[in-house]
N, CA and C atoms as an extended XYZ file, in Angstrom:
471
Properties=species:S:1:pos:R:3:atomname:S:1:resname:S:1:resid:I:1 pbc="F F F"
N         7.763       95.238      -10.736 N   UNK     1
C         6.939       94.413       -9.891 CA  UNK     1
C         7.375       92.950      -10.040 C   UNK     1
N         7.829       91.987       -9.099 N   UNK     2
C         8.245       90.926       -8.905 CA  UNK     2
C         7.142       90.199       -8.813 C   UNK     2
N         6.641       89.020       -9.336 N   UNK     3
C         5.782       88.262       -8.772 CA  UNK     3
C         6.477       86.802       -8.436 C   UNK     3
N         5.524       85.294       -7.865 N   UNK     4
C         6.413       84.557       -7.438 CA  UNK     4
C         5.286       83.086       -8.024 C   UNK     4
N         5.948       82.287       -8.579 N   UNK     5
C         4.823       81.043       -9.091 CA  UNK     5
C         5.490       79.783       -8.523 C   UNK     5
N         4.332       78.985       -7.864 N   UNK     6
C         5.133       77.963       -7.153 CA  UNK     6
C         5.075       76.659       -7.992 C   UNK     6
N         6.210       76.018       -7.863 N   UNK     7
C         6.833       74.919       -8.653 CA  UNK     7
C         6.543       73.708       -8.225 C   UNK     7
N         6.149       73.081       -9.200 N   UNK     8
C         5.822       71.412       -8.466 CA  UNK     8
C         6.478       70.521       -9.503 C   UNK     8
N         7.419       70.857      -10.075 N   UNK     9
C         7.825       69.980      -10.927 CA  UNK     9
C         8.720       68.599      -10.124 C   UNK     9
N         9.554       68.802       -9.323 N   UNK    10
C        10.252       67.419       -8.745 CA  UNK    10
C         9.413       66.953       -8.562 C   UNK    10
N         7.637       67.274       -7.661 N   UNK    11
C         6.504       66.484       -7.350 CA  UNK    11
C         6.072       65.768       -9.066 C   UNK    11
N         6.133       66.458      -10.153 N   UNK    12
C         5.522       65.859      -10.995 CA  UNK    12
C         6.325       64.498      -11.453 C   UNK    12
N         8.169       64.736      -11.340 N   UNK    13
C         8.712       63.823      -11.658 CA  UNK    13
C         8.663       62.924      -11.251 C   UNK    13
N         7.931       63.149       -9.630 N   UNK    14
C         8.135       62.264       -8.591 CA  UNK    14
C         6.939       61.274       -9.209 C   UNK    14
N         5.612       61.748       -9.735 N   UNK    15
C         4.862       61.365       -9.896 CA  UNK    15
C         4.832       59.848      -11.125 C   UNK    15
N         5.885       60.804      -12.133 N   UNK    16
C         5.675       60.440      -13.354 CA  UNK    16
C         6.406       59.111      -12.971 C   UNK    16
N         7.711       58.929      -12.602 N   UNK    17
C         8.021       57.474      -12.021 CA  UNK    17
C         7.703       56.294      -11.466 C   UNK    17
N         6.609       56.583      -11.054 N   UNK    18
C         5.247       55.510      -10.247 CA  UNK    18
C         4.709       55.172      -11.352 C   UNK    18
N         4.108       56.179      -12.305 N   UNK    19
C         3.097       55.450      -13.068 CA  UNK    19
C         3.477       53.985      -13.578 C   UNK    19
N         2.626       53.076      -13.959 N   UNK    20
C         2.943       52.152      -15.083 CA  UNK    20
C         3.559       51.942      -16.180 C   UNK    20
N         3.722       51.578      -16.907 N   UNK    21
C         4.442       52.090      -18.588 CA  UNK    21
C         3.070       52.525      -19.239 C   UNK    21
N         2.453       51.212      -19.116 N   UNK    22
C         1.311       51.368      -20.379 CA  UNK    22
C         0.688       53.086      -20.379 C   UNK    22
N         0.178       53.291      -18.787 N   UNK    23
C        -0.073       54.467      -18.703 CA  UNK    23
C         0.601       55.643      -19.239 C   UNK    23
N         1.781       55.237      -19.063 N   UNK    24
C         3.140       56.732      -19.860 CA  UNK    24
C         2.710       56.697      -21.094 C   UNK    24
N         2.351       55.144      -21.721 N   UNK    25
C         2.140       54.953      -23.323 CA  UNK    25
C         1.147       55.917      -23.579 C   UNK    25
N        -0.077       56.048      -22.958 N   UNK    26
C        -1.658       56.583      -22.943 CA  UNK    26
C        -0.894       58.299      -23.000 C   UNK    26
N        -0.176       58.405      -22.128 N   UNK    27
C         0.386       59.883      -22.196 CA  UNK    27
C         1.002       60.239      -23.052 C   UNK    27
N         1.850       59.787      -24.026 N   UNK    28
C         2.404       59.773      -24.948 CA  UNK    28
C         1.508       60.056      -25.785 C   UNK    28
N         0.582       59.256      -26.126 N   UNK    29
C        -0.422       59.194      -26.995 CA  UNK    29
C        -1.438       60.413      -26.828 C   UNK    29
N        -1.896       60.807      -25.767 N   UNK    30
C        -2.302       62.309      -25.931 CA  UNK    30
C        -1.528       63.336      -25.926 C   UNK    30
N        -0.044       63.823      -25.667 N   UNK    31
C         0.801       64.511      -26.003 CA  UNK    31
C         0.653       64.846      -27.527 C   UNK    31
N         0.500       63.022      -28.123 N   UNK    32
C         1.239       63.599      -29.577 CA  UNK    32
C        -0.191       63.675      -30.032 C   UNK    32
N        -1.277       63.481      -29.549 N   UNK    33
C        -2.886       63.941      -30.135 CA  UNK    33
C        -2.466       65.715      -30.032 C   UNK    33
N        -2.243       66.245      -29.190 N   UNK    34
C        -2.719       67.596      -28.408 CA  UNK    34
C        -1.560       68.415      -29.337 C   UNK    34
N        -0.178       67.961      -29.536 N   UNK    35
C         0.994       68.596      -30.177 CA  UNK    35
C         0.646       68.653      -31.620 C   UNK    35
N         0.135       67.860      -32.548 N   UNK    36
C        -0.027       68.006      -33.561 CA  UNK    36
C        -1.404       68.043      -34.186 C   UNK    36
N        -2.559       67.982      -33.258 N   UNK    37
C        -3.839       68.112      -33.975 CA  UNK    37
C        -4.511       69.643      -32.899 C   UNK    37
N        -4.204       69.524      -31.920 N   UNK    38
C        -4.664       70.620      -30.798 CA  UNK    38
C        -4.400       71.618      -30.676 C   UNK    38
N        -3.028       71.916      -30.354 N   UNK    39
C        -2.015       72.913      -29.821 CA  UNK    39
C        -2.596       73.775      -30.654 C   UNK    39
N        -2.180       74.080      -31.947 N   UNK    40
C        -2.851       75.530      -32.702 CA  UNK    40
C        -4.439       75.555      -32.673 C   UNK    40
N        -5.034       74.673      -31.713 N   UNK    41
C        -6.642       75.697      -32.109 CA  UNK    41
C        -6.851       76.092      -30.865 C   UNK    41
N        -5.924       76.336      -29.591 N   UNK    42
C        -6.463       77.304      -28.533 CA  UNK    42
C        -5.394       77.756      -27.963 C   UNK    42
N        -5.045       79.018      -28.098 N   UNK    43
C        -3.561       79.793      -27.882 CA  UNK    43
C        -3.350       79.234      -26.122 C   UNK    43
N        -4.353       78.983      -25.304 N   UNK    44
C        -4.318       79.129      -23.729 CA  UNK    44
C        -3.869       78.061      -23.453 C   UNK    44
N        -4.491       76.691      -23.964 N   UNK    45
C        -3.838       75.670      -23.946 CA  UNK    45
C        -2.849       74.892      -23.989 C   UNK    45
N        -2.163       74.502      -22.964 N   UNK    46
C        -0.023       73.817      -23.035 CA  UNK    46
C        -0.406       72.458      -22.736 C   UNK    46
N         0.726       71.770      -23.031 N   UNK    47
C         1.005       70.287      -22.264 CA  UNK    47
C         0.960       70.033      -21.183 C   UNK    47
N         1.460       71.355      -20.135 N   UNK    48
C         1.091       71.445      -18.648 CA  UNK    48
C        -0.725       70.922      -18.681 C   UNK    48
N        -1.332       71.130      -19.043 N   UNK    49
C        -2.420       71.246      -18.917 CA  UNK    49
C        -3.141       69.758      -18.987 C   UNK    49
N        -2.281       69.118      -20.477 N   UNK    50
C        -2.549       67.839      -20.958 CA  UNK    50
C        -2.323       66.905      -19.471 C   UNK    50
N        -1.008       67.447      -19.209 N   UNK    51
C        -0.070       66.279      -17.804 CA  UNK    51
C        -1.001       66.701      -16.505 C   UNK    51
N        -1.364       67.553      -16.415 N   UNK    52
C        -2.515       68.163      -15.430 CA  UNK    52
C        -3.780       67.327      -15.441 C   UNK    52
N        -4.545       67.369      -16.296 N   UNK    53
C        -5.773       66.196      -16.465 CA  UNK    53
C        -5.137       64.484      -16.577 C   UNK    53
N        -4.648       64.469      -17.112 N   UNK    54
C        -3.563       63.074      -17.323 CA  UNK    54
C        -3.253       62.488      -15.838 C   UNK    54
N        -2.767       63.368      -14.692 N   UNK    55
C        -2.631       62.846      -13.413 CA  UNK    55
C        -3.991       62.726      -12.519 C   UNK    55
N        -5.167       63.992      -13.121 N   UNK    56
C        -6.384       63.600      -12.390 CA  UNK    56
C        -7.184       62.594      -13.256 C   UNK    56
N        -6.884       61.908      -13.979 N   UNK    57
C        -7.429       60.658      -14.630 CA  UNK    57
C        -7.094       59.503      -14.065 C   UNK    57
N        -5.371       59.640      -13.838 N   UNK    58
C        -5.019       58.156      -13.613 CA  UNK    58
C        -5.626       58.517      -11.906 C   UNK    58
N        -6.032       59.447      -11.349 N   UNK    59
C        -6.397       59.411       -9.949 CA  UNK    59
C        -7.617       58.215       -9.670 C   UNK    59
N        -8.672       58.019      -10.780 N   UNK    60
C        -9.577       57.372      -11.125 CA  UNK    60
C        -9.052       56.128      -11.532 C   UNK    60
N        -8.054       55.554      -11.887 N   UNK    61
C        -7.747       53.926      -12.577 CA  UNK    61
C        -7.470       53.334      -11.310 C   UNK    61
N        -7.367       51.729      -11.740 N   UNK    62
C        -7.226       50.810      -10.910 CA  UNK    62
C        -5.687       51.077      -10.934 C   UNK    62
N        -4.808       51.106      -10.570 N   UNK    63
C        -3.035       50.605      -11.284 CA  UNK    63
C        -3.087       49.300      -11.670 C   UNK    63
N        -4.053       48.164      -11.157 N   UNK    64
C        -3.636       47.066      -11.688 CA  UNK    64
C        -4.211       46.539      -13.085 C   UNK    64
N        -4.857       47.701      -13.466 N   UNK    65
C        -5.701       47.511      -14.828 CA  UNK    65
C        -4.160       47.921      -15.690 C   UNK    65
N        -3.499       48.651      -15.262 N   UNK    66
C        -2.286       48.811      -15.769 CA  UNK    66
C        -0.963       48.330      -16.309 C   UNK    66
N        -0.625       46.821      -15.024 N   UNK    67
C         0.347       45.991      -15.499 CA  UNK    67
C         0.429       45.684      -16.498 C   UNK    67
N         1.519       44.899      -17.009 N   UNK    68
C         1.834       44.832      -18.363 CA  UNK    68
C         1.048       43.434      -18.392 C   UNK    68
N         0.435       42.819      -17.844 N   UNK    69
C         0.123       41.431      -17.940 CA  UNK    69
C        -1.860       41.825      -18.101 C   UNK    69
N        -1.820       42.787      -17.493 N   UNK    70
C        -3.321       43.122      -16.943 CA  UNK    70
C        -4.010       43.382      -18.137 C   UNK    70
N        -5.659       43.952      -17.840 N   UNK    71
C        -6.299       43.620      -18.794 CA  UNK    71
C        -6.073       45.084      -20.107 C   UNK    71
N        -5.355       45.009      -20.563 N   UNK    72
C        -4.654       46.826      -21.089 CA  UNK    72
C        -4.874       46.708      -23.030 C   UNK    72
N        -5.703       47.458      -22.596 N   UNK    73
C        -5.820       47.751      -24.560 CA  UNK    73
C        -5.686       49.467      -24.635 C   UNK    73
N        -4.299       49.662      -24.853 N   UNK    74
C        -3.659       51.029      -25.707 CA  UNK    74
C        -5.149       51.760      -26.245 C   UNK    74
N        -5.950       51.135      -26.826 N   UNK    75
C        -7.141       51.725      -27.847 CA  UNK    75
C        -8.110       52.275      -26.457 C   UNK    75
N        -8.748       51.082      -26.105 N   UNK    76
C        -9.215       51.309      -24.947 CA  UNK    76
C        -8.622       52.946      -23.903 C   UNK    76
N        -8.050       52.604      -23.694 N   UNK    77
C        -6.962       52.928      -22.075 CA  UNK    77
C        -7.268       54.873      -22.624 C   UNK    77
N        -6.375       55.052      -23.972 N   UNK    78
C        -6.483       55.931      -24.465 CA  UNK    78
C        -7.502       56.997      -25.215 C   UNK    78
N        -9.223       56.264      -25.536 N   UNK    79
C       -10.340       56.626      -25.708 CA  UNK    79
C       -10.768       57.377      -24.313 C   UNK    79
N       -10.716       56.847      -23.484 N   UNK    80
C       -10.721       56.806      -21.639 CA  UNK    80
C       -10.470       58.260      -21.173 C   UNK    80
N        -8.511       58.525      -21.812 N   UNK    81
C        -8.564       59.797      -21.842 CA  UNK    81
C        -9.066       60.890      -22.155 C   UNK    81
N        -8.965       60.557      -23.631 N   UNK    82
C        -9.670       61.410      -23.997 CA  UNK    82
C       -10.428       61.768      -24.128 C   UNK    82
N       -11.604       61.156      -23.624 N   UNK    83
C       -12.996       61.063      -23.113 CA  UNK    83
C       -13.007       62.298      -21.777 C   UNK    83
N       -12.340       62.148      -21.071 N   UNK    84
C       -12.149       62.677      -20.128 CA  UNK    84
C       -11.350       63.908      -19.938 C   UNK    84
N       -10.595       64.525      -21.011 N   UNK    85
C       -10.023       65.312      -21.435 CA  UNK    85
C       -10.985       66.449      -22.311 C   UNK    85
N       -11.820       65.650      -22.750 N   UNK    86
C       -12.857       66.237      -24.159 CA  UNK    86
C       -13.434       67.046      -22.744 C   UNK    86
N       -13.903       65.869      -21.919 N   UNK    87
C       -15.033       66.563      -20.703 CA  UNK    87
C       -14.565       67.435      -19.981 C   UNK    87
N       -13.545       67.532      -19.429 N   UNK    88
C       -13.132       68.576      -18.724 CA  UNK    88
C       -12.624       69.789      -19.486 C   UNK    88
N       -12.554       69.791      -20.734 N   UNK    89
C       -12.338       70.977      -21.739 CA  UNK    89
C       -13.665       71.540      -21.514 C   UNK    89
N       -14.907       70.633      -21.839 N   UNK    90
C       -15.833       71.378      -22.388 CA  UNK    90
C       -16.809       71.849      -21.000 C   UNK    90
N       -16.174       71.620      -19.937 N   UNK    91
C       -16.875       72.303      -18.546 CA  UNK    91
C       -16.158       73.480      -18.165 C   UNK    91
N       -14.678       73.681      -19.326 N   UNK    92
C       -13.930       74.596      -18.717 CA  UNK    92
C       -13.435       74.636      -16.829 C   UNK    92
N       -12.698       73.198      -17.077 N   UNK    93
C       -12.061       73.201      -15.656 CA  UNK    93
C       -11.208       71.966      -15.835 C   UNK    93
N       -10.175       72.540      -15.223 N   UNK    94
C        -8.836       72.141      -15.557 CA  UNK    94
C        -8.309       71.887      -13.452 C   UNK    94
N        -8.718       71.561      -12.815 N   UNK    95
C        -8.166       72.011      -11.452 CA  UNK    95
C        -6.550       71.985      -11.404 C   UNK    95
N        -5.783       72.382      -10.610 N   UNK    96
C        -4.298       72.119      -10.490 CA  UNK    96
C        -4.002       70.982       -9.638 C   UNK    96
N        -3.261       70.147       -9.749 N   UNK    97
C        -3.301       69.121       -9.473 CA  UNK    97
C        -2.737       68.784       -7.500 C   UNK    97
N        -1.889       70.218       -7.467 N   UNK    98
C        -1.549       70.448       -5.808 CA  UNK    98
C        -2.320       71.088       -5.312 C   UNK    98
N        -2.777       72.248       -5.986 N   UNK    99
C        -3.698       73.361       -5.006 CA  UNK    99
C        -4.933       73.327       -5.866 C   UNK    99
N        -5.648       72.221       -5.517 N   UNK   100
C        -6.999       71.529       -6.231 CA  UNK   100
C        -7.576       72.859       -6.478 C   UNK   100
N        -8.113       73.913       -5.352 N   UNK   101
C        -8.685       74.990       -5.388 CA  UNK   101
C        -8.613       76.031       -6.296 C   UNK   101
N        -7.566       75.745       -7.275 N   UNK   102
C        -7.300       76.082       -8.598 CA  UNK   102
C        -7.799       75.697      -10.035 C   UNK   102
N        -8.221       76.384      -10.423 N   UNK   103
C        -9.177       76.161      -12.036 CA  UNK   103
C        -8.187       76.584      -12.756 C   UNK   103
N        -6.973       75.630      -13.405 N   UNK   104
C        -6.185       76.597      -13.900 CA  UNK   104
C        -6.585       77.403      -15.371 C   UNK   104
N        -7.923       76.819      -16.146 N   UNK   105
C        -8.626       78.082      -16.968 CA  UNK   105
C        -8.740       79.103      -16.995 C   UNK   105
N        -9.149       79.138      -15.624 N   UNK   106
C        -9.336       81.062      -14.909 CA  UNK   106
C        -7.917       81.466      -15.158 C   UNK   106
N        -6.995       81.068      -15.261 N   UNK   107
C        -5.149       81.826      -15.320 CA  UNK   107
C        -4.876       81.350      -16.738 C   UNK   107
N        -5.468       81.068      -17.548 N   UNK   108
C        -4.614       80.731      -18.649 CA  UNK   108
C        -4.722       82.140      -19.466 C   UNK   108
N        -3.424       82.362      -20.366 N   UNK   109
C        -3.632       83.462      -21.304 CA  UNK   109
C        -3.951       83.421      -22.216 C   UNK   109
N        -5.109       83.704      -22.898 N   UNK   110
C        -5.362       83.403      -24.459 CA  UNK   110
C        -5.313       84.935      -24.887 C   UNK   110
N        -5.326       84.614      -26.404 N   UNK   111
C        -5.560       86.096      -27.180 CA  UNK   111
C        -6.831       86.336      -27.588 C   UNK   111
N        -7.102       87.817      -26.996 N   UNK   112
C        -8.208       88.125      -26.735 CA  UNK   112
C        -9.196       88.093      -28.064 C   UNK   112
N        -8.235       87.851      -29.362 N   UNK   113
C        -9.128       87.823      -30.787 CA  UNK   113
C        -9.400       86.713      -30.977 C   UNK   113
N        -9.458       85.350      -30.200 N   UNK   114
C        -9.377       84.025      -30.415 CA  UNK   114
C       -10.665       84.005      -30.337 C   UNK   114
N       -10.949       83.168      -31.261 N   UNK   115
C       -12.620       82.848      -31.500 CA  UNK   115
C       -12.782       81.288      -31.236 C   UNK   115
N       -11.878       80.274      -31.125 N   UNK   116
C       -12.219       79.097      -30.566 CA  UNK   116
C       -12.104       79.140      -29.108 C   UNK   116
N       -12.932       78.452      -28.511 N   UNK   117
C       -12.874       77.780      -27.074 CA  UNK   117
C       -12.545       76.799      -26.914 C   UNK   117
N       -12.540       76.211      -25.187 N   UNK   118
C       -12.098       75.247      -25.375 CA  UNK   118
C       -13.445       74.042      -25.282 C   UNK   118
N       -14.641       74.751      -25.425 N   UNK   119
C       -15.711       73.579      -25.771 CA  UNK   119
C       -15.190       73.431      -27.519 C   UNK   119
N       -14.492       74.024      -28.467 N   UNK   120
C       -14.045       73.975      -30.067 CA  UNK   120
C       -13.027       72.365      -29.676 C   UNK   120
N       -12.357       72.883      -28.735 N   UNK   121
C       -11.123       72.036      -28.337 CA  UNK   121
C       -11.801       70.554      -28.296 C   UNK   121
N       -12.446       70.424      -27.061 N   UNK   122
C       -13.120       69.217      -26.625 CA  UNK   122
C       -14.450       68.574      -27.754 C   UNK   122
N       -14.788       69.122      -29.060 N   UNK   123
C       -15.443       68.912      -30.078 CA  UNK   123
C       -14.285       68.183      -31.242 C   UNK   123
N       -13.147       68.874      -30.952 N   UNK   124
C       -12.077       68.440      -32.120 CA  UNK   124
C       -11.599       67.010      -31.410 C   UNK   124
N       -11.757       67.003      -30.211 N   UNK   125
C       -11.307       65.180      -29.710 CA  UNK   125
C       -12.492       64.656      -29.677 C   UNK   125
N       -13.745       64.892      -29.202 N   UNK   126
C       -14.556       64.183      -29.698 CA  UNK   126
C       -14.695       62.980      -30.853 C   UNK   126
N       -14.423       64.737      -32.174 N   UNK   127
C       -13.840       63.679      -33.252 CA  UNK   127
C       -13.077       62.571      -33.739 C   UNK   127
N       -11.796       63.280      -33.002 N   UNK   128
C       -10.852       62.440      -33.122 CA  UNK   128
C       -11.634       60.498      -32.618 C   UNK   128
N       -11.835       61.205      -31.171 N   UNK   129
C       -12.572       59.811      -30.831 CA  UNK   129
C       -13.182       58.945      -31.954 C   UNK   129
N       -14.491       59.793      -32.297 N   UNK   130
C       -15.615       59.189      -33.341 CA  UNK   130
C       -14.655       58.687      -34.264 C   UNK   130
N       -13.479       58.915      -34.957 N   UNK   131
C       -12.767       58.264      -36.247 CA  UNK   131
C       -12.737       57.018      -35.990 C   UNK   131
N       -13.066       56.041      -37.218 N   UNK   132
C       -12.806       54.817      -36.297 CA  UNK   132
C       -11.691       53.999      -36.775 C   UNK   132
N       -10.790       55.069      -37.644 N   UNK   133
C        -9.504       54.421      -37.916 CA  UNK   133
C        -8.207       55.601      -36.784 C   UNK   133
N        -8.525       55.780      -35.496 N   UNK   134
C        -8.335       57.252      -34.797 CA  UNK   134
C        -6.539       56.346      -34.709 C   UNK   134
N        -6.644       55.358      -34.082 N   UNK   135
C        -5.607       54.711      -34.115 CA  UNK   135
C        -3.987       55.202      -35.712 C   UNK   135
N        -4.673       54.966      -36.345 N   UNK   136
C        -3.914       54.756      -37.502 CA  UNK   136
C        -3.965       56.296      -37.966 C   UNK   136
N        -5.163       57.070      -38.008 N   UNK   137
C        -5.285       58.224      -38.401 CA  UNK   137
C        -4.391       59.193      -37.458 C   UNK   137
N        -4.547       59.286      -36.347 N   UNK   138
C        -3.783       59.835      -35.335 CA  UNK   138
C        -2.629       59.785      -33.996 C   UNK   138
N        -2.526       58.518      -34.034 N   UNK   139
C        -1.627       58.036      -33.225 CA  UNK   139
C        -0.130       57.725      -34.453 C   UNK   139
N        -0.533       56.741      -34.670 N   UNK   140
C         0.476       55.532      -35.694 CA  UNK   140
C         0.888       56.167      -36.246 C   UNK   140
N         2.121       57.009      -36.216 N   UNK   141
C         2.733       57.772      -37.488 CA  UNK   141
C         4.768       57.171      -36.719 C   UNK   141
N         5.148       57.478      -37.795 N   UNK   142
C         6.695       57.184      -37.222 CA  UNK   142
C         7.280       58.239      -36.079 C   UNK   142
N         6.572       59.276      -35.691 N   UNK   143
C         7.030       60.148      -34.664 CA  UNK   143
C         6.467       59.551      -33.267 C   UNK   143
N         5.748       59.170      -33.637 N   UNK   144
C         4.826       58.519      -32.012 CA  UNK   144
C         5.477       56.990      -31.438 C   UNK   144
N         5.543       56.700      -32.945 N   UNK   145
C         6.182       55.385      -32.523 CA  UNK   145
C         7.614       55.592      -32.614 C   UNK   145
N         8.500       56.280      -32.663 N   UNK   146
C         9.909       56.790      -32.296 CA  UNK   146
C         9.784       57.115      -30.969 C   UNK   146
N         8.790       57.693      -30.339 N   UNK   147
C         8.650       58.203      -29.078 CA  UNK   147
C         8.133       57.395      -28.227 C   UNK   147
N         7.360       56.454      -28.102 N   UNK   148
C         6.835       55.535      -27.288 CA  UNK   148
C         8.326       54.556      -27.375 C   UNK   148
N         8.718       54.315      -28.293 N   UNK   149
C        10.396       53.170      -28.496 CA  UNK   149
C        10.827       53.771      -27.095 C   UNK   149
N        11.396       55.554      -27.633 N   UNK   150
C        12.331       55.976      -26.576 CA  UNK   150
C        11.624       55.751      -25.028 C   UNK   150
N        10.669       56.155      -25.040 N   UNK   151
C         9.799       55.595      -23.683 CA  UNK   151
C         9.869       54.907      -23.101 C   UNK   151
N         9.746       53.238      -23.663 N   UNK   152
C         9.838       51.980      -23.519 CA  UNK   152
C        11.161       51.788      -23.040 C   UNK   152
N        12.427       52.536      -23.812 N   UNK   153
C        13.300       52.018      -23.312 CA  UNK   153
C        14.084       52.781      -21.858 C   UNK   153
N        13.350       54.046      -21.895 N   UNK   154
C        13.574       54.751      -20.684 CA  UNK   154
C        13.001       54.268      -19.332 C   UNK   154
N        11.997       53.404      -19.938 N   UNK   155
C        10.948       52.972      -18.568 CA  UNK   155
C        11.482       51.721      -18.023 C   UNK   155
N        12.245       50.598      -18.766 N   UNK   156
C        13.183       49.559      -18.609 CA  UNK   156
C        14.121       49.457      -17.552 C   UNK   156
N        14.846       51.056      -18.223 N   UNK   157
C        15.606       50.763      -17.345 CA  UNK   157
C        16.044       51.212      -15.448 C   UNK   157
């Protein structure tokens, strides 16, 4: 049995090139929240998913809150997300970002012995949020900031 899944990735690249920097920064920054504190507590959950809410967030920003001159606090910008990431975990809805009419929750595969959800998920950023060293505790490590460098200098040029 053949099945067929439609691709939106040139649309995403297309996407990802518009954004701002700072904003890529904010993405960065929940990547490396979701890759190293997230990823193992809900088998269903990918980065697709992260970049999925991540584009219906920035749907909500000003862009000019964004410039590099504008009013932009990394701490800020990035609470925002994940604020909004926590929330849409814990309503269980994820829409797809082309064919809105899509919950991509309803299609995700988890294992059926998994005892966290993703209201567990959206409780563990919560936290993260509530830390109030979240910055230093979870961002600031030499991998994030190796990766925002490479960022910075990819976005330059």
């Amino acid at each position: 049995q053949k099945t067929w899944r439609f691709s939106f990735s040139r649309q995403e690249v297309e996407l990802a090139k518009i954004l701002p920097y700072n904003a890529r920064l904010c993405y960065v920054g929940l990547k490396h929240i979701f890759k190293k504190y997230l990823k193992s507590t809900y088998s269903g959950l990918k980065s697709y998913h992260m970049l999925t809410l991540f584009f219906w967030f920035m749907e909500r920003q000003d862009f000019r809150l964004w410039e590099e001159n504008g009013d932009f606090s990394f701490n800020t910008k990035l609470t925002s997300l994940l604020k909004f990431v926590a929330e849409s975990l814990h309503r269980n809805f994820i829409p797809h970002y082309f064919i809105r009419t899509i919950n991509l929750v309803k299609v995700m595969k988890v294992d059926k012995k998994e005892a966290n959800t993703l209201q567990n998920v959206a409780k563990s950023i919560q936290n993260i949020i509530a830390d109030k060293n979240m910055m230093k505790d979870y961002i600031y490590d030499e991998t994030a900031f190796h990766t925002m460098v490479l960022n910075m200098s990819l976005h330059k040029h």
